[in-house]
Amino acid sequence: MNRIIVCMKPVPDPQHWNKVSMDHETQTLKREGIPTIINPLDKHALEAALSIRDAHGGEVLLLSMAPPFVTPTLREGLAMGADRAILLSDPVFAGSDTLATAHILAAGCRWIGEFDLVLCGNMTIDGSTAQVGSQLAELLDLPSVMHVIDLHRKEDHLLRITQKIEHGYVRLEAELPLVISVRKELNKPRYTPFTGILAAESKEINMLSNEELHIDTGLIGLEGSPTKMAGLELRRFKREKERVEGSPEEIVQVLVDKIHRYGII
Amino acid sequence: MNKNDHDGIWVFAEQRNAELHEVTLELLGKARGLAGQNQGKVTAIILGQGIKPLAQTLLNYGADSVLVADNPVLDPYRLIPYSLVFEKLIKEYHPEILLMGATFMGVELAPRVAARVRTGLSAHCVDLKLDKDGKLLQVVPGWGGGVIATIACPDHRPQMATVMPGTMKPLSPEERKGEIKEIEINLPDKDLGPKVLEIKREKAEGLPLEKAEVVVAGGWGVGSREDWKQVEELAGVLGGAVGTTRPPVDEGWAEEGQMIGQSGKTVRPKLYMGIGISGVMHHVVGMDQSEHIITINSDANAEIFETSDVIVVEDFRKILPKLIQKIRERVER
């Protein structure tokens, strides 16, 4: 394989999600002060790409659509071992839904030119739609497989893939090129070596705007997205929050009475 | 696709081995409710081979009509043939709404279909409503469930959504009449994507989590495989099912199929008991609709207490053995 593209999304670190607040006027989320990390499943996608490259040669490219401030997060992917990164960044991309995002990533793939495989995480932790991989494949007119838990090369242009389904799995044989979305069972992402961090400093991050990509603006950004936000609220829970105290025996008695009152026993 | 001249609510009737996925019946129940509001018709779409007998079941659970594509090329499920059939049907019949389950199959298929016909899609919906103009409002959790967004697709058709299994109620089946229409399929015999070599499935064991009246769930705080048995025992005496958060699955104490939350199942039991669960949003979004919630955690600041009716701040090892014994005595009395 000569070239593998890994789609990577910088996401807000979930350790800090309790700091998310809402701007009621604009109906948007305020995420100031929340650090950015590589979407965890994308690290598994990158690991898969790196191990294929290490065994068979070729190059691994990171592809990301995000604002320019995520560059340090892309550097982390380069430190893990990717060869170079392409950051698709333009104010006209802001507010893109999954289909619009897929249009932008597809344009990025076409800009790259030839490639053999696109790897994505099955979903991101912030939006969690799990839609972009399949949509990107459709727009590139390539086959795609989601929920991938095992992957190996059979011949030069053939992959053996195991896809998880309810209570089991499906084994598939696929021809390259294609788009694959992976689950965490696939592998264990490698630790970043110190030499990798040093090497990443000199690796190339190519920033592209829509001037280079020429995507019809009717297809991207807030305006071009078929889905629209009709409302947004932070989730609030209303529960009784009655604290039961006392000796273990006393607590158990209260619990048994409650469970009885609920009609369970 | 533009929105003029579209009507009807479509439900993708997902099946493997001629067995319908539960979520199909739940979607039909919801579609029926929505159709009651907008005077629309509910159509179930079923693809596969030897699946015609399922059409009557779909009518009985709320479909007004069923489109059946019965063809060897559609068995087993493959993404590209299914996408091509949906594209053809959408272009021919112009549905207003298309719903699929947020299952392994639906999550892969729905985005591909939406991209193919260039329409919007929302993911993992937990509720669906119609606004006063009849537009579909799609309620989805984001950020691990900490944020609830309402999504609309004002100008493109069909309005598409995938729906979390377990969040909607099927109707009680009754003998109903309706049109069952077979569709001709002419797919090319190449460029249909990956070849299926093997499908392996195990029968699901025990009570399905989504159907249990009682769910006892354990988290990282349970601490060991040994103590996990107490969680299972408590579920056992209560006649319930065992649920879990992510860490016990990673530790091998519990199975992935038992996981509750954004990347697992949604449960709405009469009683949910959480043992040693910290209460991250990813889990809470899958259980916060439970009727009663009792949680035990030795950490007085555990977030799960925010979503609890009854709170016990104590080491569960001091409580569970006695609780199990008391309940057992009571049940056997």
Coordinates of C-alpha atoms in Angstrom, one line a residue:
Chain A
M1 CA 0.0 0.0 0.0
N2 CA 1.3 3.4 -0.9
R3 CA -0.8 5.8 1.0
I4 CA -3.2 5.6 3.9
I5 CA -5.3 8.6 5.0
V6 CA -6.4 8.7 8.7
C7 CA -9.3 11.1 9.4
M8 CA -8.6 12.6 12.8
K9 CA -10.9 14.9 14.8
P10 CA -9.5 17.1 17.6
V11 CA -12.2 17.0 20.3
P12 CA -12.8 18.7 23.7
D13 CA -11.3 16.6 26.5
P14 CA -14.2 14.8 28.2
Q15 CA -12.5 15.2 31.6
H16 CA -13.5 18.8 31.3
W17 CA -17.0 18.5 30.0
N18 CA -18.5 19.7 33.2
K19 CA -17.2 23.1 32.3
V20 CA -19.4 23.3 29.2
S21 CA -21.9 26.1 29.4
M22 CA -24.4 27.6 27.1
D23 CA -24.8 30.9 25.4
H24 CA -28.5 31.3 25.4
E25 CA -28.5 34.1 23.0
T26 CA -26.7 32.3 20.2
Q27 CA -27.9 28.8 21.2
T28 CA -24.4 27.6 21.0
L29 CA -22.1 25.8 23.5
K30 CA -19.3 27.7 25.2
R31 CA -16.2 25.5 25.3
E32 CA -13.6 28.1 26.3
G33 CA -10.8 26.7 28.5
I34 CA -11.5 23.1 27.6
P35 CA -8.4 21.4 26.2
T36 CA -8.4 19.6 22.9
I37 CA -7.4 15.9 22.5
I38 CA -7.3 13.5 19.6
N39 CA -10.7 11.7 19.4
P40 CA -9.8 8.4 21.2
L41 CA -11.1 6.1 18.4
D42 CA -9.0 8.0 15.8
K43 CA -5.9 6.8 17.7
H44 CA -7.0 3.3 17.0
A45 CA -7.4 4.2 13.3
L46 CA -4.0 5.7 13.3
E47 CA -2.5 2.7 15.0
A48 CA -4.0 0.4 12.3
A49 CA -2.5 2.7 9.6
L50 CA 0.9 2.8 11.2
S51 CA 1.1 -0.9 11.6
I52 CA 0.2 -1.5 8.0
R53 CA 2.8 1.1 6.9
D54 CA 5.5 -0.4 9.2
A55 CA 4.9 -3.9 7.6
H56 CA 4.4 -2.9 4.0
G57 CA 5.8 0.6 3.5
G58 CA 4.1 3.6 2.2
E59 CA 3.0 6.8 4.0
V60 CA 0.3 7.7 6.5
L61 CA -1.4 11.1 6.2
L62 CA -3.6 12.7 8.8
L63 CA -6.6 14.6 7.5
S64 CA -8.5 16.9 9.7
M65 CA -11.2 19.6 9.4
A66 CA -10.9 22.0 12.3
P67 CA -9.9 25.6 13.2
P68 CA -6.1 26.4 13.1
F69 CA -5.7 26.3 16.9
V70 CA -5.8 22.5 16.9
T71 CA -2.3 22.3 15.3
P72 CA -0.8 21.0 18.5
T73 CA -3.3 18.1 18.6
L74 CA -2.3 17.2 15.0
R75 CA 1.4 17.3 16.1
E76 CA 0.5 14.6 18.6
G77 CA -0.6 12.4 15.8
L78 CA 2.6 13.1 13.9
A79 CA 4.5 12.3 17.1
M80 CA 2.8 8.9 17.2
G81 CA 4.2 8.2 13.8
A82 CA 2.1 9.7 11.0
D83 CA 4.2 11.1 8.1
R84 CA 2.4 14.4 7.5
A85 CA -0.9 16.2 8.2
I86 CA -3.4 18.1 6.2
L87 CA -5.6 20.6 8.1
L88 CA -8.7 21.8 6.2
S89 CA -9.5 25.1 7.8
D90 CA -11.7 27.9 6.6
P91 CA -14.4 30.1 8.3
V92 CA -16.8 28.9 5.6
F93 CA -16.6 25.4 7.0
A94 CA -17.9 26.4 10.4
G95 CA -21.2 24.9 11.5
S96 CA -21.0 22.0 9.0
D97 CA -23.2 19.0 9.9
T98 CA -22.1 15.4 9.0
L99 CA -22.9 15.6 5.3
A100 CA -21.2 18.9 4.9
T101 CA -18.2 17.7 6.8
A102 CA -18.1 14.6 4.6
H103 CA -18.1 17.0 1.5
I104 CA -15.1 18.8 3.0
L105 CA -13.2 15.7 3.9
A106 CA -13.9 14.2 0.5
A107 CA -12.5 17.3 -1.1
G108 CA -9.4 16.9 1.1
C109 CA -9.0 13.3 -0.1
R110 CA -9.3 14.4 -3.7
W111 CA -6.7 17.1 -3.2
I112 CA -4.4 14.4 -1.8
G113 CA -4.9 12.5 -5.0
E114 CA -4.2 8.8 -5.0
F115 CA -4.7 6.7 -1.9
D116 CA -5.4 3.1 -1.0
L117 CA -7.2 3.2 2.3
V118 CA -9.1 5.8 4.5
L119 CA -9.3 4.9 8.2
C120 CA -11.7 6.7 10.6
G121 CA -12.7 6.1 14.2
N122 CA -16.2 4.6 14.4
M123 CA -17.5 7.7 16.1
T124 CA -16.3 10.8 17.9
I125 CA -16.9 11.4 21.6
D126 CA -18.4 14.9 21.2
G127 CA -20.9 14.6 18.4
S128 CA -21.1 10.8 18.6
T129 CA -23.1 10.6 15.3
A130 CA -20.9 7.9 13.8
Q131 CA -22.0 9.2 10.4
V132 CA -19.1 10.8 8.7
G133 CA -17.1 7.7 7.7
S134 CA -20.0 6.2 5.7
Q135 CA -20.9 9.6 4.2
L136 CA -17.3 10.3 3.2
A137 CA -17.2 6.9 1.4
E138 CA -20.4 7.5 -0.4
L139 CA -19.2 10.9 -1.7
L140 CA -15.9 9.4 -2.8
D141 CA -17.9 6.6 -4.4
L142 CA -15.9 4.0 -2.5
P143 CA -17.1 1.0 -0.5
S144 CA -17.0 1.3 3.3
V145 CA -17.2 -0.9 6.4
M146 CA -18.0 0.3 9.9
H147 CA -17.6 -1.4 13.4
V148 CA -14.2 -3.0 12.4
I149 CA -12.6 -5.1 15.1
D150 CA -10.0 -6.9 13.0
L151 CA -8.1 -6.0 9.9
H152 CA -5.3 -7.6 7.9
R153 CA -4.0 -7.6 4.4
K154 CA -4.4 -10.7 2.4
E155 CA -2.9 -9.7 -0.9
D156 CA -1.7 -6.5 -2.3
H157 CA -5.3 -5.2 -3.0
L158 CA -7.3 -7.4 -0.7
L159 CA -8.2 -6.9 3.0
R160 CA -9.8 -9.3 5.4
I161 CA -12.0 -7.4 7.8
T162 CA -14.0 -8.5 10.8
Q163 CA -17.0 -6.4 11.5
K164 CA -18.9 -6.5 14.9
I165 CA -22.6 -7.0 14.9
E166 CA -25.2 -7.8 17.6
H167 CA -24.1 -11.0 19.4
G168 CA -21.4 -11.8 16.9
Y169 CA -19.4 -10.7 13.9
V170 CA -19.2 -10.8 10.1
R171 CA -16.0 -11.6 8.2
L172 CA -15.6 -9.7 5.0
E173 CA -13.2 -9.6 2.1
A174 CA -12.7 -6.2 0.5
E175 CA -10.8 -4.7 -2.4
L176 CA -8.9 -1.5 -2.0
P177 CA -9.5 1.4 -2.1
L178 CA -12.1 1.7 0.6
V179 CA -13.1 3.5 3.8
I180 CA -12.9 1.7 7.1
S181 CA -14.3 2.9 10.5
V182 CA -12.8 1.2 13.5
R183 CA -13.8 0.2 17.1
K184 CA -11.4 0.2 20.0
E185 CA -11.2 -3.6 20.1
L186 CA -9.1 -3.4 16.9
N187 CA -5.8 -2.7 18.5
K188 CA -4.0 -0.9 21.3
P189 CA -2.6 2.5 20.2
R190 CA 1.2 2.7 20.7
Y191 CA 2.8 5.1 23.2
T192 CA 4.3 8.1 21.6
P193 CA 8.1 7.7 21.8
F194 CA 10.2 10.7 22.9
T195 CA 12.0 10.6 19.5
G196 CA 8.6 10.9 17.9
I197 CA 7.8 14.1 19.7
L198 CA 11.1 15.5 18.4
A199 CA 10.6 14.2 14.9
A200 CA 7.0 15.7 14.8
E201 CA 8.4 19.2 15.1
S202 CA 9.9 19.0 11.6
K203 CA 7.0 17.2 10.0
E204 CA 4.8 19.1 7.6
I205 CA 1.3 20.3 8.4
N206 CA -0.4 21.5 5.2
M207 CA -3.2 24.0 5.8
L208 CA -5.8 24.2 3.1
S209 CA -8.7 26.6 2.8
N210 CA -11.6 26.6 0.4
E211 CA -9.4 28.6 -2.0
E212 CA -7.5 25.4 -2.6
L213 CA -10.4 23.0 -2.3
H214 CA -13.1 24.8 -4.4
I215 CA -16.1 23.2 -2.7
D216 CA -19.5 24.6 -3.7
T217 CA -20.3 26.8 -0.6
G218 CA -24.0 25.7 -1.0
L219 CA -22.9 22.3 0.3
I220 CA -20.9 23.3 3.4
G221 CA -21.0 25.3 6.6
L222 CA -24.1 26.2 8.5
E223 CA -25.9 27.3 5.3
G224 CA -25.1 24.2 3.3
S225 CA -25.9 21.7 6.0
P226 CA -29.2 19.9 5.5
T227 CA -29.7 19.5 9.2
K228 CA -30.3 22.5 11.4
M229 CA -30.2 23.0 15.1
A230 CA -33.7 23.7 16.3
G231 CA -33.0 23.8 20.0
L232 CA -30.2 23.1 22.5
E233 CA -30.3 22.6 26.2
L234 CA -28.0 21.3 28.9
R235 CA -29.4 18.2 30.4
R236 CA -30.8 18.6 33.9
F237 CA -31.9 15.8 36.1
K238 CA -34.8 15.9 38.5
R239 CA -34.6 13.3 41.1
E240 CA -35.6 13.0 44.8
K241 CA -32.0 12.5 46.0
E242 CA -33.0 11.1 49.4
R243 CA -30.0 10.1 51.3
V244 CA -30.3 7.0 53.5
E245 CA -28.1 6.9 56.6
G246 CA -27.5 4.6 59.5
S247 CA -26.0 1.2 60.2
P248 CA -25.8 -1.3 57.3
E249 CA -28.7 -3.1 58.9
E250 CA -30.8 0.1 59.0
I251 CA -29.9 1.0 55.5
V252 CA -30.8 -2.5 54.2
Q253 CA -34.2 -2.3 55.9
V254 CA -35.0 1.0 54.3
L255 CA -33.9 -0.3 50.9
V256 CA -36.0 -3.5 51.2
D257 CA -39.1 -1.3 52.2
K258 CA -38.5 0.9 49.2
I259 CA -38.1 -2.0 46.8
H260 CA -41.3 -3.5 48.2
R261 CA -43.2 -0.2 47.8
Y262 CA -42.1 0.0 44.1
G263 CA -43.9 -3.3 43.7
I264 CA -40.8 -5.4 42.9
I265 CA -40.9 -7.7 45.9
Chain B
M1 CA -33.8 16.1 -2.5
N2 CA -36.2 18.9 -2.2
K3 CA -39.3 18.8 -0.1
N4 CA -42.2 19.3 -2.4
D5 CA -44.6 16.4 -3.0
H6 CA -43.2 14.1 -0.3
D7 CA -45.4 12.2 2.0
G8 CA -45.5 9.2 4.3
I9 CA -43.4 7.9 7.1
W10 CA -41.1 5.0 6.2
V11 CA -39.6 2.5 8.7
F12 CA -36.7 0.3 7.7
A13 CA -37.6 -3.2 8.9
E14 CA -34.3 -4.5 9.9
Q15 CA -33.9 -8.3 9.8
R16 CA -31.1 -10.9 9.9
N17 CA -31.9 -14.5 9.1
A18 CA -35.6 -13.5 8.7
E19 CA -35.7 -12.4 12.3
L20 CA -36.8 -8.8 12.8
H21 CA -34.7 -6.6 15.0
E22 CA -36.8 -5.4 18.1
V23 CA -36.2 -1.8 17.2
T24 CA -38.3 -2.3 14.0
L25 CA -41.4 -2.8 16.1
E26 CA -40.6 0.2 18.3
L27 CA -40.1 2.4 15.3
L28 CA -43.5 1.2 13.8
G29 CA -45.1 2.2 17.1
K30 CA -43.6 5.6 17.0
A31 CA -44.3 6.1 13.3
R32 CA -48.0 5.2 14.0
G33 CA -48.1 7.9 16.6
L34 CA -46.6 10.5 14.3
A35 CA -48.9 9.5 11.5
G36 CA -51.9 10.0 13.8
Q37 CA -50.8 13.7 14.0
N38 CA -50.2 14.4 10.4
Q39 CA -52.7 12.0 8.8
G40 CA -49.8 10.3 7.0
K41 CA -49.3 6.7 6.1
V42 CA -46.8 4.3 7.6
T43 CA -44.8 2.1 5.2
A44 CA -42.4 -0.5 6.3
I45 CA -39.5 -1.4 4.0
I46 CA -38.1 -4.9 4.2
L47 CA -35.1 -6.2 2.2
G48 CA -33.7 -9.7 2.2
Q49 CA -34.6 -13.2 1.0
G50 CA -37.5 -15.4 2.1
I51 CA -38.8 -12.5 4.2
K52 CA -42.3 -12.1 2.7
P53 CA -43.9 -13.9 5.7
L54 CA -42.6 -11.0 7.9
A55 CA -44.8 -8.5 6.0
Q56 CA -47.9 -9.4 7.9
T57 CA -46.1 -8.9 11.2
L58 CA -45.2 -5.4 10.2
L59 CA -48.8 -4.6 9.3
N60 CA -49.9 -6.0 12.7
Y61 CA -47.5 -3.7 14.5
G62 CA -48.6 -0.6 12.8
A63 CA -47.6 -0.4 9.1
D64 CA -50.3 0.6 6.6
S65 CA -48.3 -1.0 3.8
V66 CA -45.1 -2.9 3.3
L67 CA -42.6 -2.7 0.4
V68 CA -40.9 -6.0 0.1
A69 CA -37.6 -6.5 -1.8
D70 CA -37.1 -10.2 -1.8
N71 CA -34.0 -11.1 -3.7
P72 CA -30.9 -13.3 -3.2
V73 CA -28.6 -10.4 -3.8
L74 CA -30.1 -8.8 -0.6
D75 CA -29.2 -11.7 1.7
P76 CA -27.2 -11.4 3.8
Y77 CA -27.1 -7.6 4.4
R78 CA -24.5 -5.7 2.5
L79 CA -24.1 -2.0 2.6
I80 CA -23.9 -1.1 -1.1
P81 CA -26.8 -3.2 -2.4
Y82 CA -29.0 -2.0 0.5
S83 CA -28.0 1.7 -0.3
L84 CA -28.8 1.2 -3.9
V85 CA -32.3 -0.2 -3.2
F86 CA -33.1 2.6 -0.8
E87 CA -31.9 5.2 -3.4
K88 CA -34.2 3.7 -6.0
L89 CA -37.2 3.5 -3.6
I90 CA -36.7 7.1 -2.3
K91 CA -36.5 8.5 -5.8
E92 CA -39.6 6.6 -6.9
Y93 CA -41.9 7.1 -3.9
H94 CA -40.6 10.3 -2.2
P95 CA -41.2 9.6 1.5
E96 CA -41.4 12.5 3.9
I97 CA -39.6 10.7 6.7
L98 CA -37.4 7.7 6.9
L99 CA -36.5 6.1 10.2
M100 CA -34.0 3.3 11.0
G101 CA -32.8 1.8 14.2
A102 CA -29.4 3.0 15.6
T103 CA -28.2 -0.6 15.4
F104 CA -25.0 -1.9 13.9
M105 CA -26.7 -2.1 10.5
G106 CA -28.7 1.1 10.7
V107 CA -25.7 3.2 11.9
E108 CA -23.8 2.0 8.8
L109 CA -26.6 2.1 6.3
A110 CA -28.5 5.3 7.2
P111 CA -25.6 7.8 6.6
R112 CA -24.7 6.2 3.3
V113 CA -28.3 6.5 2.1
A114 CA -28.6 10.1 3.3
A115 CA -25.4 11.0 1.5
R116 CA -26.5 9.2 -1.6
V117 CA -29.8 11.1 -1.9
R118 CA -28.2 14.3 -0.4
T119 CA -30.5 14.7 2.6
G120 CA -30.0 15.3 6.4
L121 CA -29.7 12.6 9.0
S122 CA -29.7 12.8 12.8
A123 CA -28.1 10.1 14.9
H124 CA -29.2 8.0 17.9
C125 CA -32.4 9.9 18.5
V126 CA -34.1 9.4 21.8
D127 CA -37.3 11.1 20.8
L128 CA -39.1 12.3 17.7
K129 CA -41.9 14.9 17.5
L130 CA -43.7 16.9 14.8
D131 CA -43.8 20.6 15.0
K132 CA -46.9 22.6 14.1
D133 CA -45.9 22.7 10.4
G134 CA -45.4 18.9 10.4
K135 CA -41.7 19.0 10.4
L136 CA -39.8 16.2 12.2
L137 CA -38.0 17.3 15.3
Q138 CA -35.3 14.9 16.2
V139 CA -34.1 14.9 19.8
V140 CA -30.5 13.7 20.2
P141 CA -28.0 13.6 23.0
G142 CA -24.6 15.0 22.5
W143 CA -21.4 15.4 24.5
G144 CA -21.9 12.1 26.2
G145 CA -25.6 13.0 26.9
G146 CA -24.8 16.2 28.8
V147 CA -26.4 18.2 26.0
I148 CA -29.7 17.6 24.4
A149 CA -30.1 19.0 20.9
T150 CA -33.2 19.2 18.8
I151 CA -32.4 18.8 15.1
A152 CA -34.6 19.6 12.1
C153 CA -34.1 19.1 8.4
P154 CA -36.2 21.9 6.9
D155 CA -35.5 21.8 3.2
H156 CA -34.3 18.3 2.3
R157 CA -36.4 15.1 2.0
P158 CA -36.7 12.5 3.3
Q159 CA -36.1 13.7 6.9
M160 CA -34.0 10.9 8.2
A161 CA -33.2 9.7 11.7
T162 CA -31.7 6.7 13.4
V163 CA -33.3 5.9 16.7
M164 CA -31.8 4.3 19.8
P165 CA -33.2 0.8 20.5
G166 CA -35.3 0.7 23.6
T167 CA -36.4 4.3 23.6
M168 CA -39.7 3.8 21.9
K169 CA -42.6 1.5 22.6
P170 CA -44.1 -1.0 20.2
L171 CA -47.9 -1.2 19.9
S172 CA -49.7 -4.4 20.9
P173 CA -50.0 -6.3 17.7
E174 CA -53.5 -6.8 16.3
E175 CA -54.6 -8.4 13.0
R176 CA -54.5 -5.6 10.5
K177 CA -55.0 -5.4 6.8
G178 CA -52.7 -3.5 4.4
E179 CA -51.0 -3.5 1.1
I180 CA -48.0 -5.8 0.7
K181 CA -46.1 -4.8 -2.5
E182 CA -43.2 -6.6 -4.0
I183 CA -40.4 -4.6 -5.6
E184 CA -38.4 -5.6 -8.7
I185 CA -34.7 -5.4 -8.0
N186 CA -32.1 -5.1 -10.8
L187 CA -28.7 -4.5 -9.4
P188 CA -25.5 -4.7 -11.3
D189 CA -23.5 -7.9 -10.5
K190 CA -20.3 -6.0 -9.8
D191 CA -19.2 -3.1 -7.7
L192 CA -21.4 -4.2 -4.8
G193 CA -18.6 -3.8 -2.2
P194 CA -17.0 -6.3 0.2
K195 CA -17.8 -10.0 0.0
V196 CA -19.3 -11.7 3.0
L197 CA -17.2 -14.7 4.0
E198 CA -18.8 -15.7 7.2
I199 CA -21.4 -14.6 9.7
K200 CA -21.2 -15.8 13.3
R201 CA -23.8 -15.1 15.9
E202 CA -24.5 -16.5 19.3
K203 CA -28.0 -16.7 20.7
A204 CA -28.5 -13.9 23.3
E205 CA -28.6 -15.4 26.7
G206 CA -30.9 -14.6 29.6
L207 CA -33.3 -11.7 30.0
P208 CA -32.6 -8.9 27.5
L209 CA -31.5 -5.8 29.4
E210 CA -34.0 -3.5 27.7
K211 CA -36.9 -5.7 28.8
A212 CA -36.0 -6.3 32.4
E213 CA -38.2 -4.7 35.1
V214 CA -35.2 -4.4 37.3
V215 CA -31.7 -3.6 36.3
V216 CA -28.8 -3.9 38.7
A217 CA -25.7 -2.2 37.2
G218 CA -22.2 -2.2 38.4
G219 CA -19.3 0.2 37.7
W220 CA -15.6 0.5 38.2
G221 CA -16.1 0.9 41.9
V222 CA -17.2 -2.8 42.2
G223 CA -13.4 -3.4 42.1
S224 CA -13.0 -7.1 41.3
R225 CA -14.5 -10.0 39.5
E226 CA -15.1 -11.6 42.9
D227 CA -17.3 -8.7 44.1
W228 CA -19.0 -8.5 40.7
K229 CA -20.7 -11.7 41.7
Q230 CA -22.6 -9.7 44.4
V231 CA -24.0 -7.5 41.6
E232 CA -25.1 -10.5 39.7
E233 CA -26.6 -12.1 42.8
L234 CA -28.6 -9.0 43.7
A235 CA -30.0 -8.9 40.1
G236 CA -30.8 -12.6 40.4
V237 CA -32.9 -12.3 43.6
L238 CA -34.7 -9.3 42.2
G239 CA -35.5 -11.2 39.0
G240 CA -33.6 -8.6 37.0
A241 CA -30.8 -8.2 34.5
V242 CA -27.2 -7.1 35.1
G243 CA -26.0 -3.9 33.5
T244 CA -22.6 -2.3 33.4
T245 CA -20.6 0.8 32.6
R246 CA -17.5 0.6 30.3
P247 CA -14.7 -0.3 32.8
P248 CA -16.1 -3.7 34.0
V249 CA -16.3 -4.7 30.3
D250 CA -12.7 -3.8 29.8
E251 CA -11.8 -5.7 33.0
G252 CA -13.7 -8.8 31.7
W253 CA -16.2 -8.9 34.6
A254 CA -19.1 -8.2 32.3
E255 CA -20.0 -8.5 28.6
E256 CA -20.2 -5.7 26.1
G257 CA -23.9 -6.5 25.5
Q258 CA -24.6 -5.5 29.1
M259 CA -23.3 -2.0 28.7
I260 CA -25.8 0.8 29.4
G261 CA -25.3 4.3 27.9
Q262 CA -24.5 6.2 24.9
S263 CA -22.4 3.5 23.3
G264 CA -24.5 0.7 24.8
K265 CA -28.2 0.2 25.6
T266 CA -30.9 2.5 26.8
V267 CA -32.9 1.0 29.7
R268 CA -36.1 2.2 31.3
P269 CA -36.8 -0.3 34.1
K270 CA -39.1 0.1 37.0
L271 CA -36.1 -0.1 39.3
Y272 CA -32.5 0.7 38.4
M273 CA -29.8 0.0 41.1
G274 CA -26.3 1.4 40.5
I275 CA -23.5 -0.2 42.5
G276 CA -20.1 1.5 42.5
I277 CA -21.0 3.7 39.5
S278 CA -19.5 7.1 39.3
G279 CA -22.1 8.5 36.9
V280 CA -20.4 9.9 33.8
M281 CA -22.8 11.3 31.2
H282 CA -22.1 8.4 28.8
H283 CA -23.7 6.0 31.3
V284 CA -26.4 8.3 32.7
V285 CA -28.0 9.0 29.3
G286 CA -28.8 5.3 29.1
M287 CA -30.6 5.0 32.5
D288 CA -32.0 8.3 33.5
Q289 CA -35.5 7.5 32.3
S290 CA -35.7 4.6 34.8
E291 CA -38.8 4.9 37.1
H292 CA -36.9 4.5 40.4
I293 CA -33.2 4.9 40.9
I294 CA -31.2 3.6 43.9
T295 CA -27.5 4.0 44.0
I296 CA -24.7 2.9 46.3
N297 CA -21.3 4.5 46.2
S298 CA -18.7 5.1 48.9
D299 CA -17.7 8.4 47.4
A300 CA -20.1 11.0 48.7
N301 CA -19.4 13.2 45.7
A302 CA -20.2 10.6 43.1
E303 CA -22.0 12.3 40.2
I304 CA -24.5 9.4 39.9
F305 CA -26.2 10.8 43.1
E306 CA -27.4 13.7 41.0
T307 CA -29.6 11.2 39.1
S308 CA -30.7 9.1 42.0
D309 CA -34.0 8.9 44.0
V310 CA -32.4 7.0 46.9
I311 CA -28.7 7.5 47.8
V312 CA -26.5 5.3 50.0
V313 CA -23.0 6.6 50.7
E314 CA -21.4 3.4 51.9
D315 CA -19.1 0.6 50.8
F316 CA -21.5 -1.7 48.9
R317 CA -19.7 -4.7 50.4
K318 CA -21.3 -3.8 53.7
I319 CA -24.8 -3.6 52.2
L320 CA -25.2 -6.0 49.4
P321 CA -24.8 -9.4 51.3
K322 CA -27.4 -8.3 53.8
L323 CA -29.6 -6.9 51.2
I324 CA -29.5 -10.0 49.1
Q325 CA -30.3 -12.2 52.1
K326 CA -33.2 -10.0 53.2
I327 CA -34.7 -9.9 49.7
R328 CA -34.3 -13.7 49.4
E329 CA -36.1 -14.3 52.7
R330 CA -38.9 -12.0 51.6
V331 CA -39.3 -13.6 48.2
E332 CA -39.3 -17.1 49.6
R333 CA -41.7 -16.3 52.4

